[in-house]
Short mmCIF file of C-alpha atoms and ligand atoms in Angstrom, two decimals:
data_model
loop_
_atom_site.label_atom_id
_atom_site.label_comp_id
_atom_site.label_asym_id
_atom_site.label_seq_id
_atom_site.Cartn_x
_atom_site.Cartn_y
_atom_site.Cartn_z
CA MET V 1 40.13 79.17 -19.77
CA VAL V 2 37.29 79.35 -21.95
CA GLU V 3 35.46 81.28 -19.18
CA LYS V 4 38.15 83.96 -19.42
CA GLU V 5 37.85 84.04 -23.16
CA ILE V 6 33.96 84.54 -23.11
CA GLY V 7 34.42 87.19 -20.48
CA GLU V 8 36.82 89.34 -22.36
CA LEU V 9 34.97 88.82 -25.76
CA GLN V 10 31.69 90.09 -23.98
CA ALA V 11 33.51 93.11 -22.59
CA LYS V 12 35.32 94.04 -25.67
CA THR V 13 32.22 93.71 -27.79
CA LEU V 14 30.08 95.69 -25.42
CA ALA V 15 32.58 98.45 -25.67
CA ALA V 16 32.76 98.18 -29.43
CA ILE V 17 28.76 98.44 -29.44
CA ALA V 18 28.95 101.69 -27.29
CA ALA V 19 31.66 103.18 -29.52
CA ALA V 20 29.50 102.46 -32.82
CA ARG V 21 28.17 105.73 -34.26
CA SER V 22 25.72 104.41 -36.73
CA THR V 23 23.66 101.36 -37.73
CA GLU V 24 26.31 100.92 -40.55
CA GLU V 25 29.17 100.91 -37.97
CA LEU V 26 27.43 98.40 -35.57
CA GLU V 27 26.93 95.76 -38.17
CA PRO V 28 30.58 94.65 -38.67
CA VAL V 29 30.90 94.28 -35.07
CA ARG V 30 27.60 92.37 -34.82
CA VAL V 31 29.00 89.87 -37.38
CA ALA V 32 32.47 89.67 -35.86
CA ALA V 33 31.12 88.44 -32.72
CA LEU V 34 27.80 86.75 -33.45
CA GLY V 35 28.16 86.00 -37.11
CA ARG V 36 28.42 82.39 -38.34
CA LYS V 37 32.14 82.49 -38.45
CA GLY V 38 32.28 85.10 -35.60
CA THR V 39 34.24 84.76 -32.33
CA LEU V 40 31.40 83.01 -30.35
CA ALA V 41 30.87 80.47 -32.93
CA GLN V 42 34.48 79.66 -32.73
CA ILE V 43 34.41 79.46 -29.08
CA SER V 44 31.57 77.22 -29.21
CA LYS V 45 33.39 74.80 -31.65
CA GLU V 46 36.48 74.64 -29.35
CA MET V 47 34.35 73.55 -26.44
CA GLY V 48 33.79 70.24 -28.07
CA LYS V 49 37.25 69.47 -26.75
CA LEU V 50 36.15 70.08 -23.07
CA SER V 51 35.27 67.60 -20.58
CA PRO V 52 31.47 67.27 -20.21
CA GLU V 53 31.38 69.02 -16.69
CA LEU V 54 33.38 71.87 -18.06
CA ARG V 55 31.38 71.94 -21.17
CA ALA V 56 28.14 72.35 -19.49
CA SER V 57 29.11 75.39 -17.38
CA ALA V 58 31.05 77.06 -20.30
CA GLY V 59 27.96 76.35 -22.44
CA LYS V 60 25.96 78.32 -20.02
CA LEU V 61 28.13 81.08 -19.75
CA LEU V 62 28.39 81.11 -23.57
CA ASN V 63 24.65 81.17 -23.85
CA ALA V 64 24.27 83.74 -21.39
CA ALA V 65 27.27 86.16 -23.06
CA LYS V 66 25.35 85.48 -26.54
CA GLN V 67 21.87 86.64 -25.05
CA ALA V 68 23.50 89.74 -23.52
CA LEU V 69 25.32 90.74 -26.75
CA GLU V 70 22.37 90.18 -28.89
CA GLU V 71 20.04 92.47 -26.35
CA ALA V 72 22.87 94.89 -26.55
CA PHE V 73 22.85 95.01 -30.17
CA GLU V 74 19.33 95.33 -30.28
CA ARG V 75 19.01 98.22 -27.96
CA ARG V 76 21.77 100.22 -29.68
CA LYS V 77 19.92 99.81 -32.99
CA GLN V 78 16.86 101.10 -31.64
CA GLU V 79 18.68 103.84 -30.26
CA PHE V 80 20.07 104.73 -33.93
CA GLU V 81 16.55 104.13 -35.45
CA GLN V 82 14.88 106.81 -32.59
CA SER V 83 17.35 109.29 -33.20
CA ALA V 84 17.08 109.32 -36.99
CA LEU V 85 13.30 109.45 -36.58
CA ARG V 86 13.66 112.38 -34.32
CA ALA V 87 15.98 114.07 -36.71
CA ARG V 88 13.08 113.36 -39.44
CA LEU V 89 10.41 114.54 -37.49
CA GLU V 90 12.22 117.83 -36.58
CA ALA V 91 13.16 118.32 -40.22
CA GLU V 92 9.95 117.76 -41.62
CA TRP V 93 7.74 119.27 -39.08
CA ILE V 94 4.71 121.09 -40.27
CA ASP V 95 2.56 123.36 -37.85
CA LEU V 96 -1.07 122.23 -38.96
CA THR V 97 -2.53 124.99 -36.95
CA LEU V 98 -1.33 127.70 -39.14
CA PRO V 99 -3.93 129.49 -41.44
CA ALA V 100 -3.78 128.21 -44.76
CA PRO V 101 -2.35 130.76 -47.46
CA GLY V 102 -5.44 131.19 -49.30
CA PRO V 103 -5.99 131.35 -52.98
CA ARG V 104 -3.43 133.62 -55.07
CA LEU V 105 -5.25 136.27 -56.62
CA GLY V 106 -4.44 137.04 -60.35
CA SER V 107 -5.06 140.11 -62.19
CA LEU V 108 -5.77 141.47 -65.67
CA HIS V 109 -3.03 141.66 -68.02
CA PRO V 110 -2.03 145.35 -68.64
CA ILE V 111 -3.38 145.26 -72.46
CA THR V 112 -6.77 143.95 -71.09
CA GLN V 113 -6.85 146.81 -68.55
CA ILE V 114 -6.12 149.47 -70.97
CA GLN V 115 -8.16 147.92 -73.60
CA ALA V 116 -11.25 148.21 -71.11
CA GLU V 117 -10.58 151.71 -70.21
CA ILE V 118 -10.51 152.65 -74.08
CA GLU V 119 -13.85 150.84 -74.48
CA ASP V 120 -15.30 152.56 -71.39
CA LEU V 121 -14.45 155.80 -72.92
CA PHE V 122 -15.55 155.20 -76.45
CA VAL V 123 -18.72 153.54 -75.32
CA SER V 124 -19.30 156.71 -73.37
CA LEU V 125 -18.97 158.72 -76.72
CA GLY V 126 -21.62 156.71 -78.35
CA PHE V 127 -19.29 153.90 -80.26
CA MET V 128 -20.07 150.45 -80.19
CA VAL V 129 -17.40 147.70 -79.64
CA LEU V 130 -17.07 145.10 -82.66
CA ASP V 131 -15.18 141.95 -82.88
CA GLY V 132 -13.93 140.36 -85.93
CA PRO V 133 -12.14 137.23 -87.01
CA GLU V 134 -8.41 136.78 -86.63
CA VAL V 135 -8.32 134.37 -89.53
CA GLU V 136 -9.37 136.98 -92.42
CA THR V 137 -10.24 136.79 -95.91
CA GLU V 138 -8.05 138.39 -98.32
CA TYR V 139 -10.93 140.61 -99.52
CA HIS V 140 -11.48 141.99 -96.14
CA ASN V 141 -7.97 142.51 -94.87
CA PHE V 142 -6.80 144.15 -98.26
CA ASP V 143 -9.33 144.48 -101.27
CA ALA V 144 -12.17 146.24 -99.54
CA LEU V 145 -9.64 148.47 -98.07
CA ASN V 146 -8.63 149.84 -101.34
CA MET V 147 -5.59 147.41 -101.41
CA PRO V 148 -5.95 145.33 -104.69
CA PRO V 149 -3.68 142.38 -105.05
CA ASP V 150 -0.94 144.55 -107.22
CA HIS V 151 -1.07 147.47 -104.58
CA PRO V 152 2.38 148.29 -103.21
CA ALA V 153 0.99 149.04 -99.95
CA ARG V 154 0.38 145.27 -99.30
CA ASP V 155 4.23 144.90 -99.19
CA ALA V 156 4.17 147.33 -96.27
CA GLN V 157 2.56 144.52 -93.75
CA ASP V 158 4.42 141.21 -93.84
CA THR V 159 1.65 138.93 -94.08
CA PHE V 160 1.26 135.31 -92.80
CA TRP V 161 -0.64 133.75 -95.40
CA LEU V 162 -2.62 130.39 -94.89
CA THR V 163 -2.68 127.75 -97.68
CA ASP V 164 -6.14 128.27 -98.49
CA GLY V 165 -5.91 131.99 -99.18
CA HIS V 166 -6.98 133.36 -95.83
CA VAL V 167 -4.50 135.71 -94.13
CA LEU V 168 -3.91 136.13 -90.27
CA ARG V 169 -5.29 139.79 -90.20
CA THR V 170 -2.37 142.11 -90.49
CA HIS V 171 -4.24 144.96 -88.74
CA THR V 172 -7.82 145.39 -87.09
CA SER V 173 -9.06 147.55 -90.16
CA PRO V 174 -11.01 144.64 -91.65
CA VAL V 175 -13.43 145.22 -88.97
CA GLN V 176 -14.41 148.55 -90.43
CA VAL V 177 -15.65 146.61 -93.45
CA ARG V 178 -17.53 144.36 -91.64
CA GLY V 179 -18.93 146.90 -89.50
CA MET V 180 -20.16 148.86 -92.50
CA GLU V 181 -21.46 145.58 -94.14
CA ARG V 182 -23.46 144.81 -91.10
CA PHE V 183 -24.82 148.21 -89.97
CA GLN V 184 -26.22 151.31 -91.71
CA PRO V 185 -24.72 154.69 -91.16
CA PRO V 186 -24.49 156.58 -89.09
CA LEU V 187 -21.85 154.40 -87.54
CA ARG V 188 -19.47 154.73 -84.62
CA MET V 189 -17.59 151.64 -83.95
CA ILE V 190 -14.28 150.51 -82.31
CA ALA V 191 -12.78 147.17 -82.63
CA PRO V 192 -10.01 146.05 -80.50
CA GLY V 193 -8.00 142.76 -81.07
CA ARG V 194 -5.10 140.93 -82.05
CA ALA V 195 -3.19 141.62 -85.40
CA PHE V 196 -0.27 139.50 -86.88
CA ARG V 197 2.79 140.20 -88.94
CA ASN V 198 5.90 138.33 -90.18
CA GLU V 199 8.30 140.70 -88.32
CA SER V 200 11.51 140.42 -87.21
CA VAL V 201 10.88 141.00 -83.49
CA ASP V 202 12.68 143.64 -81.41
CA ALA V 203 12.06 145.91 -78.55
CA SER V 204 9.03 147.86 -80.09
CA HIS V 205 8.09 145.15 -82.81
CA GLU V 206 6.09 141.95 -82.14
CA HIS V 207 4.62 139.13 -84.54
CA THR V 208 1.42 139.17 -82.61
CA PHE V 209 0.22 142.74 -81.09
CA TYR V 210 -2.92 144.53 -80.38
CA GLN V 211 -4.74 147.35 -82.17
CA ILE V 212 -7.84 149.27 -81.66
CA GLU V 213 -9.43 150.27 -84.73
CA GLY V 214 -11.96 152.98 -84.83
CA MET V 215 -14.57 154.51 -87.37
CA MET V 216 -17.08 157.06 -87.52
CA ILE V 217 -19.35 157.57 -90.59
CA ASP V 218 -22.01 160.23 -90.94
CA HIS V 219 -22.63 163.49 -92.61
CA ASP V 220 -19.89 166.23 -92.72
CA VAL V 221 -17.27 164.46 -90.62
CA SER V 222 -13.99 166.70 -90.76
CA VAL V 223 -10.36 166.37 -89.56
CA ALA V 224 -11.46 168.48 -86.50
CA HIS V 225 -13.74 165.68 -85.43
CA LEU V 226 -10.78 163.31 -85.93
CA LEU V 227 -8.47 165.36 -83.88
CA TYR V 228 -11.06 165.95 -81.11
CA PHE V 229 -11.46 162.11 -80.54
CA MET V 230 -7.92 161.19 -80.77
CA LYS V 231 -7.13 164.12 -78.08
CA THR V 232 -10.00 162.89 -76.06
CA LEU V 233 -8.33 159.48 -76.21
CA LEU V 234 -4.98 160.28 -75.37
CA ALA V 235 -6.02 162.64 -72.26
CA GLY V 236 -8.32 159.78 -71.29
CA ILE V 237 -5.54 157.29 -71.23
CA PHE V 238 -2.23 159.22 -70.10
CA ARG V 239 -4.19 161.62 -67.62
CA ARG V 240 -1.45 164.14 -68.33
CA GLU V 241 -0.29 166.28 -71.20
CA VAL V 242 1.48 164.36 -73.76
CA THR V 243 3.18 165.89 -76.73
CA VAL V 244 1.77 164.72 -80.08
CA ARG V 245 2.61 165.54 -83.55
CA LEU V 246 0.78 165.12 -86.65
CA ARG V 247 2.34 164.28 -89.91
CA PRO V 248 1.08 163.11 -93.40
CA GLY V 249 0.93 159.37 -93.48
CA PHE V 250 -0.16 157.03 -96.49
CA PHE V 251 -2.83 154.44 -96.00
CA PRO V 252 -4.97 153.31 -99.07
CA PHE V 253 -7.91 153.45 -97.08
CA VAL V 254 -7.96 157.07 -95.77
CA GLU V 255 -7.51 160.08 -97.55
CA PRO V 256 -6.05 162.50 -96.18
CA GLY V 257 -3.89 160.01 -94.11
CA PHE V 258 -1.82 161.08 -90.94
CA GLU V 259 0.34 159.65 -88.67
CA LEU V 260 0.08 160.79 -84.90
CA ASP V 261 2.90 160.23 -83.10
CA ILE V 262 3.63 160.88 -79.40
CA GLN V 263 6.73 161.89 -77.70
CA CYS V 264 8.44 158.78 -76.46
CA LEU V 265 7.58 158.49 -72.79
CA ILE V 266 10.34 155.92 -72.17
CA CYS V 267 13.16 158.27 -72.72
CA GLY V 268 11.31 161.66 -72.81
CA GLY V 269 12.39 162.31 -76.41
CA SER V 270 15.93 162.07 -76.28
CA GLY V 271 16.22 158.63 -78.18
CA CYS V 272 16.17 154.90 -77.09
CA PRO V 273 15.49 151.37 -78.57
CA VAL V 274 11.65 151.76 -78.07
CA CYS V 275 11.29 154.90 -80.22
CA LYS V 276 14.51 153.69 -82.53
CA GLN V 277 16.39 156.78 -81.35
CA SER V 278 13.94 159.21 -82.95
CA GLY V 279 12.10 160.33 -79.69
CA TRP V 280 8.73 159.83 -81.21
CA VAL V 281 6.61 156.63 -81.39
CA GLU V 282 4.04 155.82 -83.86
CA LEU V 283 0.71 155.22 -82.08
CA LEU V 284 -2.24 156.42 -84.00
CA PRO V 285 -2.37 156.59 -87.81
CA CYS V 286 -5.61 157.66 -88.94
CA GLY V 287 -7.51 159.94 -91.66
CA LEU V 288 -10.63 160.44 -93.49
CA VAL V 289 -11.95 157.40 -95.00
CA ASN V 290 -11.25 156.94 -98.50
CA PRO V 291 -14.63 157.47 -100.59
CA ASN V 292 -13.50 154.12 -102.40
CA VAL V 293 -13.96 152.27 -99.11
CA LEU V 294 -17.24 153.50 -98.75
CA ARG V 295 -18.13 152.87 -102.27
CA ILE V 296 -16.66 148.99 -102.29
CA SER V 297 -19.05 148.47 -98.73
CA GLY V 298 -22.08 149.87 -100.70
CA LEU V 299 -22.17 153.09 -99.06
CA ASP V 300 -22.65 156.57 -101.26
CA PRO V 301 -19.58 158.76 -100.67
CA ASP V 302 -21.70 161.70 -101.81
CA ARG V 303 -24.05 161.17 -98.80
CA TRP V 304 -21.61 159.67 -96.33
CA ASN V 305 -17.91 160.31 -95.06
CA GLY V 306 -16.17 159.57 -91.84
CA PHE V 307 -12.72 159.20 -90.10
CA ALA V 308 -11.04 156.25 -89.06
CA PHE V 309 -7.97 155.27 -86.88
CA GLY V 310 -5.67 152.26 -85.94
CA LEU V 311 -4.47 152.62 -82.33
CA GLY V 312 -1.30 150.70 -81.75
CA LEU V 313 -2.69 149.21 -78.20
CA THR V 314 0.70 147.21 -77.30
CA ARG V 315 2.88 150.38 -77.65
CA LEU V 316 0.25 152.49 -75.92
CA VAL V 317 0.25 150.22 -73.12
CA MET V 318 4.26 150.30 -73.31
CA MET V 319 4.21 154.18 -73.06
CA ARG V 320 1.63 154.31 -70.29
CA TYR V 321 3.76 151.91 -67.97
CA GLY V 322 7.24 152.78 -69.16
CA ILE V 323 7.84 149.21 -70.57
CA ASP V 324 10.95 149.39 -72.44
CA ASP V 325 10.52 146.26 -74.28
CA ILE V 326 7.47 144.96 -76.02
CA ARG V 327 8.57 141.29 -75.52
CA LEU V 328 7.77 141.35 -71.83
CA LEU V 329 4.01 141.83 -72.51
CA GLN V 330 3.77 138.22 -73.98
CA SER V 331 6.54 136.68 -72.14
CA GLY V 332 4.15 135.19 -69.32
CA ASP V 333 6.71 135.89 -66.80
CA LEU V 334 4.60 136.27 -63.27
CA ARG V 335 7.60 138.70 -62.21
CA PHE V 336 6.33 140.85 -64.96
CA LEU V 337 2.87 140.34 -64.80
CA GLN V 338 2.45 140.62 -61.01
CA GLN V 339 3.22 144.50 -61.11
CA PHE V 340 0.01 145.39 -62.43
C1 FA5 B 401 -2.33 150.08 -89.91
O1 FA5 B 401 -2.18 148.76 -89.36
C2 FA5 B 401 -3.38 150.65 -90.31
N1 FA5 B 401 -4.43 149.48 -90.35
C3 FA5 B 401 -3.78 151.77 -89.14
C4 FA5 B 401 -5.16 152.77 -89.89
C5 FA5 B 401 -6.19 152.50 -89.32
C6 FA5 B 401 -4.40 153.85 -90.55
C7 FA5 B 401 -7.33 153.20 -89.86
C8 FA5 B 401 -5.63 154.75 -90.93
C9 FA5 B 401 -6.98 154.33 -90.69
P1 FA5 B 401 0.25 150.42 -89.15
O2 FA5 B 401 0.74 149.28 -89.83
O3 FA5 B 401 0.98 151.62 -89.21
O4 FA5 B 401 -1.21 150.84 -89.61
O5 FA5 B 401 0.21 150.06 -87.54
C10 FA5 B 401 -0.62 150.78 -86.69
C11 FA5 B 401 -0.14 150.81 -85.40
O6 FA5 B 401 0.03 149.30 -84.89
C12 FA5 B 401 1.19 151.38 -85.40
O7 FA5 B 401 0.99 152.76 -85.30
C13 FA5 B 401 1.93 150.61 -84.25
O8 FA5 B 401 1.77 151.36 -83.07
C14 FA5 B 401 1.37 149.32 -84.12
N2 FA5 B 401 2.31 148.23 -84.80
C15 FA5 B 401 2.28 148.02 -85.93
N3 FA5 B 401 3.27 147.01 -86.33
C16 FA5 B 401 3.50 146.54 -84.92
C17 FA5 B 401 4.26 145.62 -84.50
N4 FA5 B 401 4.94 144.66 -85.17
N5 FA5 B 401 4.44 145.49 -82.88
C18 FA5 B 401 3.81 146.11 -82.29
N6 FA5 B 401 3.00 147.21 -82.59
C19 FA5 B 401 2.88 147.22 -84.19
#
């Protein structure tokens, strides 16, 4: 009777082991058969009631069944572990013999590239390249450029003032003053760099943008000289015919002053957000240096005169590459930067 029971239990459990599809399914089968309160334990308990001879033979059978089942569980468990390992190896397989991808090459920012082109061009024309501080004195940013504290032209440049009275320079023009302080005329200099204004940012206005200042001081410098250098600059950068217009412009540090605009290359002049629908982009304010500016920096305006310009480098880069939103340039977005 007990022997039959053991035989049936063994067959049933082996079938359940074979049918289990995971370790999780296997565990309840094992507990039901081999657990402390499992079927084998129960049969073992009942065997106490048997006669000693029957008990001995049934005991042997029970041990053999227990061993066979334990082995079957272990085998099945290993099968599951093996196939899990195989699946993982398959999924995480790496071909170590493939060549390494190599370092990713960066490139110069488009503003840096055009700045370098303009520097090369002006160096070839006998200009030196100067640098100046971004945190400026009020004197260099305004007063020495013929903009005393009560001058309304100060309002045109929304200024970041520091608590100690310094300013984040609103233009690169203070480097004109520093150039005159440091070098004697004749003087040919350009000064590329960042300028800062408390602007409400839009497609063509940034709070931080690049300008390139230019100044030439010599004897008998005229508007004709100024225009020659401006045209050489634009031809060098655009390498094609661009339509320009010259109109009067007011800056206290030049007299006469001009705004040199170029026809918008984003829309071809028909109007877009970059040119504020006007078809023209302000790029190159310029003029002949105001005698007062020379005087403030200790030069005799009867002996020396000159021209100055303040190129909007960031806008020039937008025109050169057809970039329709200034904010892209400082976004740090690699999808944008990788195009250059
Ligand atoms: C000036 O900053 C004068 N210092 C330029 C100058 C120099 C005139 C020498 C005469 C002699 P303006 O504020 O217009 O001028 O700015 C010059 C150029 O900088 C503009 O034509 C424009 O291209 C660029 N610019 C000005 N504000 C911004 C801005 N918020 N974002 C991007 N570019 C700007």
